[in-house]
Amino acid sequence: MVYKLIAVDIDGTLSNDDKVITRATREALINAQKQGIIVVIASGRQAPGLERESRILKLEQYGGLLLSYNGARIINASTREVIYENSIDKEY
């Protein structure tokens, strides 16, 4: 089987109870990116709240994606381009 993308939730999944991404997890995801696999970190957090994990996993170096606001916004970590955005109008 060939994987092209790995998407992982941050809190309680990617990071441990101490909010730390372990060395083994970090190395595995960086190695996956070196093989051309896109890594996506997903969270209900606001987009700026994903920056620390993005740096740790070197997503900007390998073109990873940041999925924030429970999927309402997806950003390319390298270019900062918003790939997808779906928000509720302020009038509502």
Coordinates of C-alpha atoms in Angstrom, one line a residue, residues 5-81:
L5 CA -1.0 11.7 3.1
I6 CA -1.1 11.2 6.9
A7 CA -3.5 13.4 8.9
V8 CA -3.3 13.4 12.7
D9 CA -5.1 15.2 15.4
I10 CA -2.9 17.1 17.8
D11 CA -4.2 17.1 21.3
G12 CA -4.2 13.6 22.9
T13 CA -3.3 11.9 19.7
L14 CA -0.1 13.4 18.2
S15 CA 1.0 14.8 21.5
N16 CA 1.1 12.9 24.8
D17 CA -0.6 13.9 28.1
D18 CA 2.2 16.4 28.7
K19 CA 1.4 18.1 25.4
V20 CA 4.7 16.8 24.0
I21 CA 5.3 15.2 20.6
T22 CA 7.7 12.4 21.4
R23 CA 11.0 12.0 19.6
A24 CA 9.9 8.7 18.0
T25 CA 6.7 10.3 16.7
R26 CA 8.5 13.4 15.4
E27 CA 11.1 11.3 13.6
A28 CA 8.5 9.0 12.0
L29 CA 6.5 11.9 10.6
I30 CA 9.6 13.7 9.4
N31 CA 10.8 10.5 7.7
A32 CA 7.4 10.1 6.1
Q33 CA 7.7 13.6 4.7
K34 CA 11.2 12.9 3.3
Q35 CA 9.5 10.0 1.4
G36 CA 7.0 12.5 -0.2
I37 CA 4.1 11.9 2.1
I38 CA 2.1 15.0 3.0
V39 CA 1.6 15.4 6.8
V40 CA -1.5 17.2 8.0
I41 CA -1.9 18.3 11.6
A42 CA -5.6 18.7 12.5
S43 CA -7.2 20.5 15.4
G44 CA -10.1 22.5 16.6
R45 CA -7.6 25.2 17.5
Q46 CA -7.2 28.5 15.7
A47 CA -4.6 28.4 13.0
P48 CA -1.9 30.3 15.0
G49 CA -2.3 27.6 17.7
L50 CA -0.7 25.0 15.4
E51 CA 2.6 26.8 14.8
R52 CA 4.6 25.1 17.5
E53 CA 3.7 21.7 16.3
S54 CA 4.3 22.7 12.6
R55 CA 7.8 23.8 13.5
I56 CA 8.6 20.7 15.5
L57 CA 7.5 18.5 12.5
K58 CA 9.1 20.7 9.9
L59 CA 5.9 21.0 7.9
E60 CA 7.0 24.2 6.3
Q61 CA 10.1 22.5 4.9
Y62 CA 8.1 19.6 3.4
G63 CA 4.9 21.3 2.3
G64 CA 2.7 19.9 5.1
L65 CA -0.8 21.2 5.8
L66 CA -2.4 22.9 8.9
L67 CA -6.1 22.0 9.3
S68 CA -7.6 24.3 11.9
Y69 CA -11.0 25.4 13.3
N70 CA -12.2 21.8 13.1
G71 CA -11.7 21.7 9.4
A72 CA -13.0 25.1 8.5
R73 CA -9.5 26.3 7.3
I74 CA -6.6 24.5 5.7
I75 CA -3.3 26.2 5.2
N76 CA -0.2 25.2 3.3
A77 CA 2.6 25.4 5.9
S78 CA 5.2 26.3 3.4
T79 CA 3.5 29.0 1.4
R80 CA 0.9 30.1 4.0
E81 CA -1.7 29.9 1.2

